[in-house]
Amino acid sequence: MATAVTERQYQGQVHEHSRRLMSAWMDELGRAEAEGVPTGALMISGNCVELLRACHILPMFPEVTALQAAIRKKSLPLILKAEQAGYSSDNCAYVKADIGLFLDGGMGPGKPIPFPTITVCNYVGCNVYVKWFEHLADLSGSKLFMLDVPFCRTAQPSAADIQYVVAQLKELIALCESVSGKKFDIDELREILAYAARAEEGYARSKELCKRHPAPFDAYFDAINMMGPINVLRGMREGAEFFDAAVAEFESLVAQGHGPLSEERFRTVVEGPPPYPFYRNFRNLFAKWGAVAVQSTYSTVGGIWEWGFRHDPRRPLESIAEQMMTENLTNRSIVARYAQIKRYVEEWEADALIIHSIKSCRLFSAGQGDMRDYFTRELGVPTLMVESDLEDPRYYAEAQIKNRIDAFFESLEHKKVVAGR
Amino acid sequence: MTADQVLAECRELVAQPIGAAAERWKAQHPDGRAVASYPVWAPVEIIHAAGMLPLAFLGGGTSVELTHADARFQSFVCSIAKSSLELGFQGLCKGVDGFVFSNICDVARNLSSIYQRNFGDVLVEYLHLPQNSTSPAVAAYMAAELKRLAARFEDAWGLRVTPTALAKSIETFNTLRTGIRALYALRIAEPQKLSTVELYTALRALTMAPPEDGIAWVNALLEDIPRRSARQRDGLRVVIEGAFCEQPPLGLLEVLEEAGCYVVEDDLMLGWRWFTSDVATDGDPFARLGAAYVDQAVPSSTRHEGREHRSTGLLEKVRRARADAVIFMPAKFCEPALFDYVLMKQGLEKAGVPHLLVEFEEKMWTFERTRNEIETFVESMLFD
């Protein structure tokens, strides 16, 4: 029997730094109404947070609200409230949790935050976003701007695609000017984009460090601590500095040969969002096997920075448009995601692919059986698929999931033993 | 042709797999290609103008047992996605050369690429349908997207869409849609003379035949149906809403009518009825189609409409069809319909229009519970 794997409490600094920054942002949102600061709701996927910041509109993210409700184990009553109002059990539970809050007349899972002044639906990939923001605008009475972003259906976006998104970004700027009463300054946007590019560089560098054995952090579970700063605080000096500090810490861990667990026995790539209501439990199911995620697709919903894309202050609106169209996970096809995962498995030297299929998000999940077929049959990558939900605790059956995870790693371990003979 | 003869021909056609319809047409057009569009809307004019047969790709209904597709799509995914994939696995689409998908929902988006991966020998194209309804940039963008689609057909098969041919196709489909609108108006006026099952069957057959044949069928129906003798019975005039993608089983529509409903408006086969008035007949035809997409599209859960509340289009349908109630009929797991249900319900309640929710799946075969629900609903309205 191998020695038990234990978790090192290595992530303290990055985690604490992220928590502090995100709390400050939430506090700022909480004060926004009283201080007369306009707020703008955005979605995480391929967002244009830099533009809102340049327009002096404080960004808010209903998805962050939903996940915080889930991680604090407060999502179910909210979901039930939405279902009482007519939402189906088959609708995305992220939306329902937020709707539950909206029906109470507010937002913010811990501290109350006001309804957004404007609702900007950056329609990147997920169709549910359209509905979510239609409903949010309806409930809050805020002005809805539907920023239509063409799905990445050709190798490169066409000139018409870029022109179309840029034209809408200009319309959004005009709307923001009317909301904030402040003139848009393109040079200010350039400065913000430079900070964004620095944070993107830091996030990409952190992910790159996970190619080391052992990886210095878990690129699925710990990446969550970096997803706040990279998606919400992108374009701020504080966001850029956060990643400078994170890279320094991870480099130091690499130098010491430290990973998140006492022993890295299996390297995995994880596909799909985590089950937030049972985040810690789910993590423990992998940790006990010494399984560390060296890459994940969920950590790229806001942007795929590891392939080298950076916002370009010299082409501000064009680079925002390109990022929204092509440089994020959700606006690319599921088959493009297969290519992304394949590259992760090969370059990050992973032993297996873990697919966490969630009921709420069809964009992520619909067709993951085909994904599994591709990786298992065509590439010979050991693949495990487990199902639950990212928000609704009713769909998480731990005993069943544990059985599947244990059986999978037992089999992987057996293969390793046989291969080592 | 009498209405009964047309309807018999339509019934025979819709009983066949989509591949058979393609093969039959191609036997008469040896250099032709057949291109099928996944619901809801795709520009059939472009396909027709390239000299191809436009078809609707509406899943397998009750005709196919899932043996492969269940392993690819999870239990919480709608039936039409699975059965459409299964049709491919079982070779029932053989003869169809290309498929057009679009961004109607997250499942359709993924299905598009999974289809291409599994069936590499057919052309799969993904059409981006804009969700911004108010930007001045949208119409021109839509026109560019349609040109891209046309270019794809030319690259793949050398079939070019000329402006002249497209203008002619627009006129052909304008004629067809005018006929369909007239059929719907006829049913609103005298629902006892044209059942929903009949109307639906005719409409579905139109999507499996060249539009020229469809125009002839519709004209024959328009001529003959008013001559039918049918006594109007006590019934509730209802609008069906939410069945725009996956199609309900015919048995469910029969039950609805048997339980005392006259369906006077619906959103079945919406793709072939997308434009509420004629597409303009002068100017660049791509630009005309692009502009029509923005300003003449039927209200649908698959398209964001920023100029009016989600319930407005439905209330307009209720008013125009002089309906008493709305039956929400979303397919199981259909997120666009299930989300819209909430806002539409609120709008109807504000306007005092009664409604009932009836979910379905294309392979549903037992309707007793649904019959009970509908009968109770009808009775509560008729004897109130």
PDB file of C-alpha atoms in Angstrom, chain A residues 259-364:
ATOM      1  CA  GLY A 259       3.481  20.663  -5.790  1.00  0.00           C
ATOM      2  CA  PRO A 260       0.049  21.050  -4.227  1.00  0.00           C
ATOM      3  CA  LEU A 261       0.127  17.497  -2.879  1.00  0.00           C
ATOM      4  CA  SER A 262       2.763  15.620  -0.984  1.00  0.00           C
ATOM      5  CA  GLU A 263       3.131  13.408  -4.038  1.00  0.00           C
ATOM      6  CA  GLU A 264       2.067  13.908  -7.663  1.00  0.00           C
ATOM      7  CA  ARG A 265       1.087  10.433  -8.817  1.00  0.00           C
ATOM      8  CA  PHE A 266      -1.190  11.291 -11.697  1.00  0.00           C
ATOM      9  CA  ARG A 267      -1.283  14.303 -13.964  1.00  0.00           C
ATOM     10  CA  THR A 268      -4.716  15.095 -15.351  1.00  0.00           C
ATOM     11  CA  VAL A 269      -6.407  17.528 -17.689  1.00  0.00           C
ATOM     12  CA  VAL A 270      -9.885  18.487 -16.511  1.00  0.00           C
ATOM     13  CA  GLU A 271     -12.717  19.499 -18.804  1.00  0.00           C
ATOM     14  CA  GLY A 272     -15.844  21.258 -17.552  1.00  0.00           C
ATOM     15  CA  PRO A 273     -16.699  23.548 -14.628  1.00  0.00           C
ATOM     16  CA  PRO A 274     -16.435  22.265 -11.053  1.00  0.00           C
ATOM     17  CA  PRO A 275     -19.382  21.383  -8.790  1.00  0.00           C
ATOM     18  CA  TYR A 276     -19.238  24.564  -6.719  1.00  0.00           C
ATOM     19  CA  PRO A 277     -21.601  23.421  -3.936  1.00  0.00           C
ATOM     20  CA  PHE A 278     -19.202  20.536  -3.209  1.00  0.00           C
ATOM     21  CA  TYR A 279     -15.946  22.069  -4.315  1.00  0.00           C
ATOM     22  CA  ARG A 280     -13.802  20.830  -1.456  1.00  0.00           C
ATOM     23  CA  ASN A 281     -15.340  17.336  -1.422  1.00  0.00           C
ATOM     24  CA  PHE A 282     -14.827  16.967  -5.154  1.00  0.00           C
ATOM     25  CA  ARG A 283     -11.228  18.082  -4.895  1.00  0.00           C
ATOM     26  CA  ASN A 284     -10.546  15.623  -2.107  1.00  0.00           C
ATOM     27  CA  LEU A 285     -11.722  12.728  -4.276  1.00  0.00           C
ATOM     28  CA  PHE A 286      -8.806  13.427  -6.623  1.00  0.00           C
ATOM     29  CA  ALA A 287      -6.282  14.560  -4.038  1.00  0.00           C
ATOM     30  CA  LYS A 288      -6.352  11.246  -2.217  1.00  0.00           C
ATOM     31  CA  TRP A 289      -5.150   9.539  -5.417  1.00  0.00           C
ATOM     32  CA  GLY A 290      -2.339  12.032  -5.851  1.00  0.00           C
ATOM     33  CA  ALA A 291      -4.071  13.368  -8.962  1.00  0.00           C
ATOM     34  CA  VAL A 292      -3.143  16.916  -9.908  1.00  0.00           C
ATOM     35  CA  ALA A 293      -4.752  18.834 -12.761  1.00  0.00           C
ATOM     36  CA  VAL A 294      -1.959  20.267 -14.856  1.00  0.00           C
ATOM     37  CA  GLN A 295      -4.371  21.985 -17.233  1.00  0.00           C
ATOM     38  CA  SER A 296      -8.103  22.618 -17.488  1.00  0.00           C
ATOM     39  CA  THR A 297     -10.493  24.026 -20.046  1.00  0.00           C
ATOM     40  CA  TYR A 298     -12.692  25.821 -17.524  1.00  0.00           C
ATOM     41  CA  SER A 299      -9.821  28.115 -16.601  1.00  0.00           C
ATOM     42  CA  THR A 300      -9.895  29.436 -20.182  1.00  0.00           C
ATOM     43  CA  VAL A 301     -13.553  30.512 -20.393  1.00  0.00           C
ATOM     44  CA  GLY A 302     -12.548  34.150 -20.087  1.00  0.00           C
ATOM     45  CA  GLY A 303      -9.611  33.829 -22.421  1.00  0.00           C
ATOM     46  CA  ILE A 304      -7.056  31.401 -23.738  1.00  0.00           C
ATOM     47  CA  TRP A 305      -3.837  33.168 -22.958  1.00  0.00           C
ATOM     48  CA  GLU A 306      -1.494  30.197 -23.114  1.00  0.00           C
ATOM     49  CA  TRP A 307      -1.318  30.217 -26.918  1.00  0.00           C
ATOM     50  CA  GLY A 308       0.164  33.718 -26.886  1.00  0.00           C
ATOM     51  CA  PHE A 309      -2.713  36.119 -27.532  1.00  0.00           C
ATOM     52  CA  ARG A 310      -2.417  39.424 -25.667  1.00  0.00           C
ATOM     53  CA  HIS A 311      -4.607  42.490 -25.851  1.00  0.00           C
ATOM     54  CA  ASP A 312      -2.805  45.016 -28.011  1.00  0.00           C
ATOM     55  CA  PRO A 313      -2.906  48.687 -26.938  1.00  0.00           C
ATOM     56  CA  ARG A 314      -1.917  49.658 -30.498  1.00  0.00           C
ATOM     57  CA  ARG A 315      -5.089  48.044 -31.900  1.00  0.00           C
ATOM     58  CA  PRO A 316      -7.426  48.533 -28.947  1.00  0.00           C
ATOM     59  CA  LEU A 317     -10.887  47.840 -30.328  1.00  0.00           C
ATOM     60  CA  GLU A 318      -9.718  45.294 -32.884  1.00  0.00           C
ATOM     61  CA  SER A 319      -7.841  43.290 -30.282  1.00  0.00           C
ATOM     62  CA  ILE A 320     -10.869  43.333 -27.941  1.00  0.00           C
ATOM     63  CA  ALA A 321     -12.997  42.063 -30.837  1.00  0.00           C
ATOM     64  CA  GLU A 322     -10.493  39.320 -31.685  1.00  0.00           C
ATOM     65  CA  GLN A 323     -10.297  38.175 -28.084  1.00  0.00           C
ATOM     66  CA  MET A 324     -14.070  37.962 -27.839  1.00  0.00           C
ATOM     67  CA  MET A 325     -14.363  36.040 -31.080  1.00  0.00           C
ATOM     68  CA  THR A 326     -11.473  33.634 -31.069  1.00  0.00           C
ATOM     69  CA  GLU A 327      -9.349  33.749 -27.935  1.00  0.00           C
ATOM     70  CA  ASN A 328     -11.643  32.145 -25.414  1.00  0.00           C
ATOM     71  CA  LEU A 329     -13.013  28.701 -24.825  1.00  0.00           C
ATOM     72  CA  THR A 330     -16.718  29.187 -25.308  1.00  0.00           C
ATOM     73  CA  ASN A 331     -16.830  30.925 -28.660  1.00  0.00           C
ATOM     74  CA  ARG A 332     -15.005  28.045 -30.312  1.00  0.00           C
ATOM     75  CA  SER A 333     -16.575  24.779 -31.346  1.00  0.00           C
ATOM     76  CA  ILE A 334     -16.525  21.712 -29.125  1.00  0.00           C
ATOM     77  CA  VAL A 335     -14.258  20.048 -31.661  1.00  0.00           C
ATOM     78  CA  ALA A 336     -11.829  22.973 -31.436  1.00  0.00           C
ATOM     79  CA  ARG A 337     -11.890  22.207 -27.717  1.00  0.00           C
ATOM     80  CA  TYR A 338     -10.802  18.624 -28.503  1.00  0.00           C
ATOM     81  CA  ALA A 339      -7.717  20.114 -30.167  1.00  0.00           C
ATOM     82  CA  GLN A 340      -7.092  22.343 -27.158  1.00  0.00           C
ATOM     83  CA  ILE A 341      -7.342  19.380 -24.767  1.00  0.00           C
ATOM     84  CA  LYS A 342      -5.168  17.198 -26.995  1.00  0.00           C
ATOM     85  CA  ARG A 343      -2.463  19.835 -26.867  1.00  0.00           C
ATOM     86  CA  TYR A 344      -2.799  20.038 -23.078  1.00  0.00           C
ATOM     87  CA  VAL A 345      -2.493  16.275 -22.728  1.00  0.00           C
ATOM     88  CA  GLU A 346       0.585  16.149 -24.925  1.00  0.00           C
ATOM     89  CA  GLU A 347       2.468  19.290 -23.913  1.00  0.00           C
ATOM     90  CA  TRP A 348       1.624  19.125 -20.209  1.00  0.00           C
ATOM     91  CA  GLU A 349       2.327  15.375 -20.189  1.00  0.00           C
ATOM     92  CA  ALA A 350      -0.961  14.328 -18.648  1.00  0.00           C
ATOM     93  CA  ASP A 351      -1.875  10.746 -17.837  1.00  0.00           C
ATOM     94  CA  ALA A 352      -5.621  11.142 -18.234  1.00  0.00           C
ATOM     95  CA  LEU A 353      -8.543  13.350 -19.157  1.00  0.00           C
ATOM     96  CA  ILE A 354     -11.283  13.941 -16.582  1.00  0.00           C
ATOM     97  CA  ILE A 355     -14.580  15.180 -17.996  1.00  0.00           C
ATOM     98  CA  HIS A 356     -16.928  16.734 -15.484  1.00  0.00           C
ATOM     99  CA  SER A 357     -20.216  16.903 -17.310  1.00  0.00           C
ATOM    100  CA  ILE A 358     -22.672  19.366 -15.837  1.00  0.00           C
ATOM    101  CA  LYS A 359     -26.372  19.543 -16.495  1.00  0.00           C
ATOM    102  CA  SER A 360     -26.642  23.304 -16.322  1.00  0.00           C
ATOM    103  CA  CYS A 361     -24.251  24.217 -19.082  1.00  0.00           C
ATOM    104  CA  ARG A 362     -25.110  22.579 -22.395  1.00  0.00           C
ATOM    105  CA  LEU A 363     -22.455  24.619 -24.150  1.00  0.00           C
ATOM    106  CA  PHE A 364     -19.835  22.816 -22.132  1.00  0.00           C
TER     107      PHE A 364
END
